[in-house]
């Protein structure tokens, strides 16, 4: 019971605390009866599995390398040993070789598992890339449809027709501007051929007249031709050196010999 004159807020706080305590005791009792739900760990990823296998393969490689060194030592000792010592060394070497073969077999198995993990990881990445490509193509298709709706085929056809008409009009304008004002359209080609032949005859007559005029030029007006002196005929012949004497072998004989 509340005391006279005591603040009511203190009792409400105590009541809330007692209620929370009762709820906590009930929750603990339920956990003892039904058990507590365990947290489930997330499944391992392919990267985690691949890293673990690579670590194991590296450990096996170290063991195999150590056994190879041990075998090399036994081989050197077996070269010098004889009798029972050689037999003992051979048995030890065989045991080391068996362990080495076992480790190599385990390493090969782990290498196969690592290869399968890599292939699976590659396949997953390929599927993700394919999904991304398909999504991009879908978005591009929607964009293309939206933009294609803005294109009016009829307007494009009308524009092409207008451009063709304008080009035809421009060609007509060029034809009109290229017409000649002096030559009529009714000129006969035969008359033109006859006039061209007559023009050729006139050019031949002019050439003949020009040649005749060049021949009638006075001698004192024509340029003088240079005259060269005549070649002398009484030039004395060059002296001939006396021939040197030679022996029977054709060699020159020294003078005074």
XYZ file of N, CA and C in Angstrom, residues 52-224:
519
model
N 42.148 -22.898 -48.107
C 42.505 -23.991 -47.187
C 43.223 -25.121 -47.925
N 42.728 -25.474 -49.103
C 43.371 -26.544 -49.883
C 44.769 -26.124 -50.327
N 44.915 -24.861 -50.732
C 46.244 -24.377 -51.139
C 47.234 -24.446 -49.980
N 46.748 -24.143 -48.779
C 47.627 -24.223 -47.610
C 48.065 -25.663 -47.356
N 47.122 -26.600 -47.500
C 47.474 -28.003 -47.298
C 48.455 -28.497 -48.372
N 48.257 -28.073 -49.590
C 49.163 -28.469 -50.670
C 50.566 -27.928 -50.409
N 50.658 -26.676 -49.939
C 51.966 -26.103 -49.627
C 52.659 -26.887 -48.520
N 51.889 -27.323 -47.495
C 52.472 -28.135 -46.428
C 52.982 -29.478 -46.935
N 52.222 -30.101 -47.818
C 52.673 -31.378 -48.382
C 53.918 -31.197 -49.251
N 53.988 -30.079 -49.984
C 55.187 -29.830 -50.785
C 56.423 -29.706 -49.904
N 56.279 -29.081 -48.745
C 57.411 -28.957 -47.834
C 57.833 -30.330 -47.307
N 56.856 -31.156 -46.988
C 57.189 -32.496 -46.494
C 57.888 -33.326 -47.578
N 57.379 -33.244 -48.792
C 57.986 -34.004 -49.889
C 59.417 -33.525 -50.147
N 59.638 -32.229 -50.080
C 60.982 -31.702 -50.277
C 61.938 -32.188 -49.187
N 61.451 -32.224 -47.948
C 62.298 -32.715 -46.850
C 62.636 -34.193 -47.032
N 61.642 -34.998 -47.462
C 61.909 -36.421 -47.686
C 62.874 -36.645 -48.844
N 62.809 -35.804 -49.871
C 63.754 -35.935 -50.986
C 65.179 -35.676 -50.523
N 65.346 -34.695 -49.665
C 66.683 -34.440 -49.119
C 67.165 -35.611 -48.272
N 66.243 -36.195 -47.494
C 66.615 -37.345 -46.682
C 66.993 -38.534 -47.558
N 66.279 -38.739 -48.645
C 66.622 -39.816 -49.575
C 67.997 -39.595 -50.207
N 68.294 -38.359 -50.536
C 69.614 -38.071 -51.112
C 70.728 -38.435 -50.137
N 70.487 -38.164 -48.837
C 71.484 -38.537 -47.835
C 71.672 -40.039 -47.729
N 70.576 -40.781 -47.773
C 70.675 -42.253 -47.712
C 71.404 -42.795 -48.940
N 71.178 -42.191 -50.127
C 71.852 -42.662 -51.342
C 73.365 -42.481 -51.229
N 73.787 -41.350 -50.693
C 75.223 -41.125 -50.529
C 75.830 -42.110 -49.537
N 75.091 -42.407 -48.464
C 75.604 -43.358 -47.476
C 75.637 -44.780 -48.028
N 74.632 -45.138 -48.876
C 74.581 -46.497 -49.422
C 75.718 -46.753 -50.394
N 76.277 -45.713 -50.976
C 77.396 -45.905 -51.890
C 78.652 -46.378 -51.148
N 78.762 -45.997 -49.871
C 79.957 -46.337 -49.103
C 79.742 -47.526 -48.165
N 78.451 -47.851 -47.855
C 78.163 -48.911 -46.872
C 78.214 -50.282 -47.533
N 78.425 -51.313 -46.717
C 78.460 -52.700 -47.178
C 77.865 -53.599 -46.111
N 77.385 -54.762 -46.535
C 76.907 -55.763 -45.594
C 75.629 -55.344 -44.895
N 75.549 -55.612 -43.563
C 74.337 -55.293 -42.811
C 74.009 -53.798 -42.806
N 75.044 -52.957 -42.788
C 74.784 -51.511 -42.783
C 74.060 -51.077 -44.057
N 74.453 -51.678 -45.182
C 73.797 -51.344 -46.438
C 72.341 -51.793 -46.437
N 72.094 -52.972 -45.834
C 70.716 -53.459 -45.760
C 69.853 -52.549 -44.908
N 70.427 -52.092 -43.780
C 69.673 -51.198 -42.892
C 69.365 -49.869 -43.591
N 70.354 -49.325 -44.260
C 70.141 -48.061 -44.974
C 69.103 -48.220 -46.080
N 69.113 -49.362 -46.751
C 68.135 -49.589 -47.806
C 66.715 -49.639 -47.237
N 66.532 -50.309 -46.091
C 65.209 -50.382 -45.471
C 64.711 -48.982 -45.080
N 65.600 -48.181 -44.495
C 65.201 -46.824 -44.118
C 64.851 -45.991 -45.363
N 65.632 -46.151 -46.404
C 65.342 -45.410 -47.635
C 64.000 -45.840 -48.237
N 63.687 -47.141 -48.162
C 62.400 -47.608 -48.674
C 61.245 -47.023 -47.875
N 61.405 -46.910 -46.553
C 60.346 -46.324 -45.726
C 60.129 -44.845 -46.068
N 61.242 -44.132 -46.248
C 61.124 -42.717 -46.622
C 60.473 -42.581 -47.986
N 60.820 -43.458 -48.916
C 60.239 -43.404 -50.253
C 58.742 -43.683 -50.220
N 58.310 -44.609 -49.349
C 56.879 -44.884 -49.223
C 56.135 -43.651 -48.705
N 56.708 -42.999 -47.702
C 56.071 -41.780 -47.178
C 56.000 -40.702 -48.255
N 57.058 -40.595 -49.030
C 57.075 -39.598 -50.100
C 55.974 -39.893 -51.123
N 55.816 -41.161 -51.510
C 54.763 -41.529 -52.453
C 53.381 -41.235 -51.880
N 53.203 -41.489 -50.591
C 51.907 -41.220 -49.957
C 51.589 -39.728 -49.983
N 52.589 -38.900 -49.648
C 52.368 -37.452 -49.663
C 52.093 -36.955 -51.083
N 52.777 -37.526 -52.059
C 52.531 -37.118 -53.437
C 51.122 -37.476 -53.885
N 50.642 -38.637 -53.450
C 49.274 -39.030 -53.791
C 48.262 -38.087 -53.145
N 48.491 -37.732 -51.885
C 47.594 -36.791 -51.211
C 47.629 -35.415 -51.892
N 48.819 -35.012 -52.295
C 48.924 -33.712 -52.969
C 48.168 -33.719 -54.296
N 48.251 -34.833 -55.036
C 47.533 -34.919 -56.297
C 46.020 -34.869 -56.082
N 45.554 -35.516 -55.023
C 44.118 -35.464 -54.717
C 43.672 -34.045 -54.381
N 44.463 -33.359 -53.561
C 44.118 -31.982 -53.218
C 44.189 -31.067 -54.443
N 45.146 -31.338 -55.333
C 45.227 -30.537 -56.556
C 43.983 -30.725 -57.417
N 43.459 -31.967 -57.461
C 42.211 -32.196 -58.194
C 41.043 -31.447 -57.575
N 40.977 -31.443 -56.237
C 39.911 -30.700 -55.564
C 40.040 -29.194 -55.835
N 41.267 -28.686 -55.794
C 41.472 -27.261 -56.073
C 41.043 -26.915 -57.494
N 41.331 -27.825 -58.431
C 40.914 -27.583 -59.818
C 39.390 -27.531 -59.929
N 38.706 -28.454 -59.236
C 37.236 -28.450 -59.283
C 36.672 -27.171 -58.668
N 37.310 -26.700 -57.588
C 36.837 -25.463 -56.961
C 37.018 -24.283 -57.914
N 38.146 -24.240 -58.582
C 38.381 -23.150 -59.530
C 37.386 -23.195 -60.686
N 37.097 -24.400 -61.168
C 36.123 -24.517 -62.246
C 34.739 -24.072 -61.801
N 34.367 -24.473 -60.579
C 33.061 -24.058 -60.059
C 32.992 -22.551 -59.884
N 34.082 -21.979 -59.359
C 34.113 -20.526 -59.168
C 34.037 -19.800 -60.514
N 34.730 -20.340 -61.508
C 34.658 -19.748 -62.845
C 33.242 -19.837 -63.417
N 32.587 -20.959 -63.201
C 31.215 -21.110 -63.707
C 30.271 -20.123 -63.037
N 30.431 -19.941 -61.719
C 29.579 -18.989 -60.996
C 29.797 -17.575 -61.520
N 31.072 -17.211 -61.731
C 31.353 -15.876 -62.254
C 30.771 -15.707 -63.660
N 30.835 -16.769 -64.460
C 30.269 -16.690 -65.816
C 28.759 -16.492 -65.771
N 28.111 -17.199 -64.853
C 26.656 -17.039 -64.732
C 26.306 -15.619 -64.288
N 27.082 -15.081 -63.334
C 26.827 -13.710 -62.881
C 27.026 -12.712 -64.018
N 28.090 -12.931 -64.798
C 28.322 -12.032 -65.935
C 27.198 -12.149 -66.963
N 26.708 -13.363 -67.164
C 25.599 -13.552 -68.110
C 24.347 -12.830 -67.634
N 24.068 -12.935 -66.335
C 22.893 -12.240 -65.780
C 23.040 -10.731 -65.943
N 24.254 -10.229 -65.680
C 24.486 -8.794 -65.842
C 24.288 -8.369 -67.294
N 24.782 -9.193 -68.219
C 24.634 -8.874 -69.643
C 23.169 -8.884 -70.056
N 22.432 -9.868 -69.576
C 21.003 -9.941 -69.924
C 20.247 -8.740 -69.365
N 20.555 -8.362 -68.127
C 19.897 -7.187 -67.545
C 20.226 -5.920 -68.334
N 21.491 -5.794 -68.750
C 21.865 -4.620 -69.539
C 21.149 -4.616 -70.887
N 21.005 -5.796 -71.496
C 20.305 -5.862 -72.776
C 18.821 -5.547 -72.614
N 18.234 -5.975 -71.514
C 16.830 -5.634 -71.263
C 16.652 -4.129 -71.118
N 17.551 -3.514 -70.351
C 17.459 -2.062 -70.178
C 17.673 -1.346 -71.510
N 18.626 -1.838 -72.301
C 18.863 -1.225 -73.605
C 17.654 -1.395 -74.527
N 16.993 -2.555 -74.447
C 15.805 -2.778 -75.269
C 14.685 -1.812 -74.892
N 14.504 -1.604 -73.596
C 13.466 -0.648 -73.162
C 13.798 0.756 -73.648
N 15.060 1.131 -73.529
C 15.459 2.463 -73.983
C 15.250 2.616 -75.487
N 15.610 1.568 -76.226
C 15.442 1.620 -77.676
C 13.976 1.746 -78.067
N 13.118 1.003 -77.385
C 11.687 1.103 -77.684
C 11.159 2.506 -77.380
N 11.616 3.078 -76.256
C 11.162 4.420 -75.885
C 11.617 5.457 -76.904
N 12.874 5.339 -77.319
C 13.385 6.305 -78.281
C 12.803 6.090 -79.675
N 12.518 4.846 -80.017
C 11.981 4.577 -81.350
C 10.562 5.119 -81.508
N 9.881 5.236 -80.395
C 8.534 5.813 -80.473
C 8.575 7.275 -80.897
N 9.708 7.925 -80.686
C 9.833 9.328 -81.065
C 10.086 9.491 -82.561
N 10.374 8.421 -83.253
C 10.680 8.484 -84.683
C 9.399 8.243 -85.476
N 9.108 9.152 -86.408
C 7.923 9.039 -87.261
C 8.383 8.699 -88.677
N 8.046 7.493 -89.126
C 8.479 7.047 -90.443
C 7.860 7.901 -91.544
N 6.604 8.293 -91.368
C 5.947 9.108 -92.399
C 6.646 10.457 -92.566
N 7.050 11.043 -91.452
C 7.753 12.333 -91.552
C 9.103 12.176 -92.240
N 9.763 11.054 -91.983
C 11.046 10.821 -92.644
C 10.851 10.662 -94.146
N 9.795 9.934 -94.555
C 9.513 9.786 -95.986
C 9.200 11.136 -96.627
N 8.420 11.951 -95.924
C 8.103 13.282 -96.466
C 9.360 14.136 -96.591
N 10.245 14.018 -95.605
C 11.485 14.785 -95.658
C 12.355 14.350 -96.844
N 12.431 13.048 -97.071
C 13.192 12.558 -98.219
C 12.596 13.046 -99.531
N 11.285 13.032 -99.617
C 10.634 13.528 -100.843
C 10.910 15.014 -101.050
N 10.849 15.800 -99.975
C 11.129 17.231 -100.090
C 12.564 17.480 -100.552
N 13.506 16.720 -99.988
C 14.900 16.875 -100.392
C 15.097 16.502 -101.860
N 14.435 15.444 -102.313
C 14.544 15.040 -103.716
C 13.977 16.117 -104.639
N 12.835 16.719 -104.257
C 12.247 17.791 -105.067
C 13.165 19.005 -105.125
N 13.768 19.329 -103.994
C 14.675 20.476 -103.966
C 15.902 20.237 -104.840
N 16.435 19.014 -104.819
C 17.578 18.701 -105.676
C 17.195 18.782 -107.155
N 16.005 18.328 -107.496
C 15.544 18.408 -108.889
C 15.379 19.857 -109.324
N 14.833 20.691 -108.419
C 14.684 22.116 -108.743
C 16.041 22.773 -108.944
N 17.016 22.418 -108.122
C 18.346 22.987 -108.262
C 18.989 22.571 -109.581
N 18.767 21.339 -110.006
C 19.296 20.894 -111.303
C 18.685 21.694 -112.455
N 17.388 21.964 -112.357
C 16.751 22.769 -113.392
C 17.320 24.181 -113.416
N 17.572 24.738 -112.222
C 18.153 26.082 -112.162
C 19.537 26.090 -112.801
N 20.337 25.080 -112.530
C 21.665 25.005 -113.123
C 21.597 24.872 -114.633
N 20.638 24.101 -115.138
C 20.482 23.983 -116.582
C 20.118 25.321 -117.217
N 19.223 26.055 -116.552
C 18.818 27.360 -117.098
C 19.985 28.331 -117.102
N 20.761 28.344 -116.005
C 21.895 29.257 -115.930
C 23.010 28.875 -116.900
N 23.082 27.616 -117.318
C 24.127 27.174 -118.232
C 23.799 27.357 -119.694
N 22.648 27.899 -120.029
C 22.299 28.112 -121.430
C 23.101 29.264 -122.042
N 23.391 29.180 -123.369
C 24.113 30.240 -124.088
C 23.112 31.210 -124.704
N 23.477 32.513 -124.679
C 22.572 33.532 -125.192
C 22.758 33.802 -126.685
N 23.975 33.560 -127.225
C 24.266 33.935 -128.614
C 23.950 32.827 -129.597
N 24.196 31.598 -129.248
C 24.002 30.480 -130.163
C 22.583 29.963 -130.022
N 21.885 29.908 -131.135
C 20.522 29.408 -131.093
C 20.480 27.902 -130.987
N 19.337 27.420 -130.692
C 19.164 25.988 -130.533
C 19.012 25.272 -131.872
N 18.732 26.046 -133.002
C 18.444 25.420 -134.287
C 19.648 25.439 -135.224
N 20.879 25.465 -134.716
C 22.075 25.468 -135.552
C 22.292 24.071 -136.108
N 22.571 24.002 -137.442
C 22.766 22.712 -138.085
C 24.207 22.248 -137.874
N 24.394 21.001 -137.525
C 25.728 20.475 -137.298
C 26.511 20.370 -138.593
N 25.836 20.128 -139.732
C 26.530 20.061 -141.023
C 27.167 21.402 -141.370
N 26.469 22.512 -141.103
C 27.030 23.840 -141.347
C 28.252 24.077 -140.479
N 28.195 23.603 -139.239
C 29.339 23.776 -138.356
C 30.544 22.992 -138.847
N 30.329 21.773 -139.362
C 31.441 20.973 -139.896
C 32.073 21.640 -141.108
N 31.218 22.201 -141.986
C 31.751 22.867 -143.180
C 32.564 24.101 -142.800
N 32.088 24.846 -141.827
C 32.814 26.034 -141.379
C 34.146 25.656 -140.742
N 34.168 24.519 -140.033
C 35.411 24.065 -139.411
C 36.438 23.647 -140.448
N 35.981 22.973 -141.542
C 36.895 22.590 -142.618
C 37.452 23.818 -143.319
N 36.611 24.818 -143.563
C 37.086 26.045 -144.210
C 38.112 26.759 -143.345
N 37.898 26.724 -142.041
C 38.857 27.338 -141.130
C 40.199 26.631 -141.203
N 40.191 25.297 -141.367
C 41.444 24.557 -141.508
C 42.191 24.936 -142.776
N 41.467 25.124 -143.902
C 42.107 25.534 -145.151
C 42.753 26.898 -145.012
N 42.071 27.823 -144.350
C 42.627 29.153 -144.161
C 43.913 29.092 -143.343
N 43.970 28.211 -142.325
C 45.177 28.096 -141.525
C 46.345 27.555 -142.347
N 46.082 26.610 -143.312
C 47.140 26.080 -144.166
C 47.688 27.163 -145.091
N 46.815 28.000 -145.661
C 47.258 29.082 -146.548
C 48.128 30.062 -145.775
N 47.743 30.367 -144.553
C 48.541 31.300 -143.737
C 49.920 30.736 -143.472
N 50.032 29.433 -143.260
C 51.344 28.819 -143.021
C 52.231 28.900 -144.258
N 51.647 28.675 -145.471
C 52.435 28.751 -146.707
C 52.950 30.158 -146.935
N 52.093 31.153 -146.691
C 52.507 32.534 -146.868
C 53.639 32.893 -145.918
N 53.566 32.372 -144.742
C 54.627 32.647 -143.755
C 55.946 32.037 -144.206
N 55.908 30.821 -144.801
C 57.133 30.175 -145.290
C 57.735 30.941 -146.458
N 56.910 31.431 -147.423
C 57.402 32.190 -148.571
C 58.040 33.489 -148.128
N 57.455 34.134 -147.179
C 58.000 35.393 -146.671
C 59.364 35.175 -146.043
N 59.565 34.068 -145.394
C 60.855 33.774 -144.764
C 61.930 33.532 -145.821
N 61.562 32.938 -147.025
C 62.549 32.654 -148.068
C 62.981 33.926 -148.793
N 62.142 34.957 -148.927
C 62.445 36.185 -149.662
C 63.162 37.215 -148.818
N 63.673 36.857 -147.672
C 64.402 37.812 -146.844
C 65.731 38.144 -147.488
N 66.159 39.419 -147.606
C 67.433 39.779 -148.234
C 68.593 39.141 -147.524
N 69.695 38.958 -148.337
C 70.861 38.278 -147.791
C 71.519 39.090 -146.701
N 71.473 40.459 -146.884
C 72.146 41.282 -145.873
C 71.389 41.307 -144.552
N 70.110 40.860 -144.579
C 69.342 40.789 -143.337
C 69.415 39.413 -142.671
N 69.914 38.400 -143.464
C 70.015 37.062 -142.889
C 71.297 36.950 -142.068
N 71.298 36.199 -140.982
C 72.494 36.076 -140.148
C 73.587 35.327 -140.878
N 74.832 35.822 -140.727
C 75.979 35.200 -141.399
C 76.349 33.913 -140.698
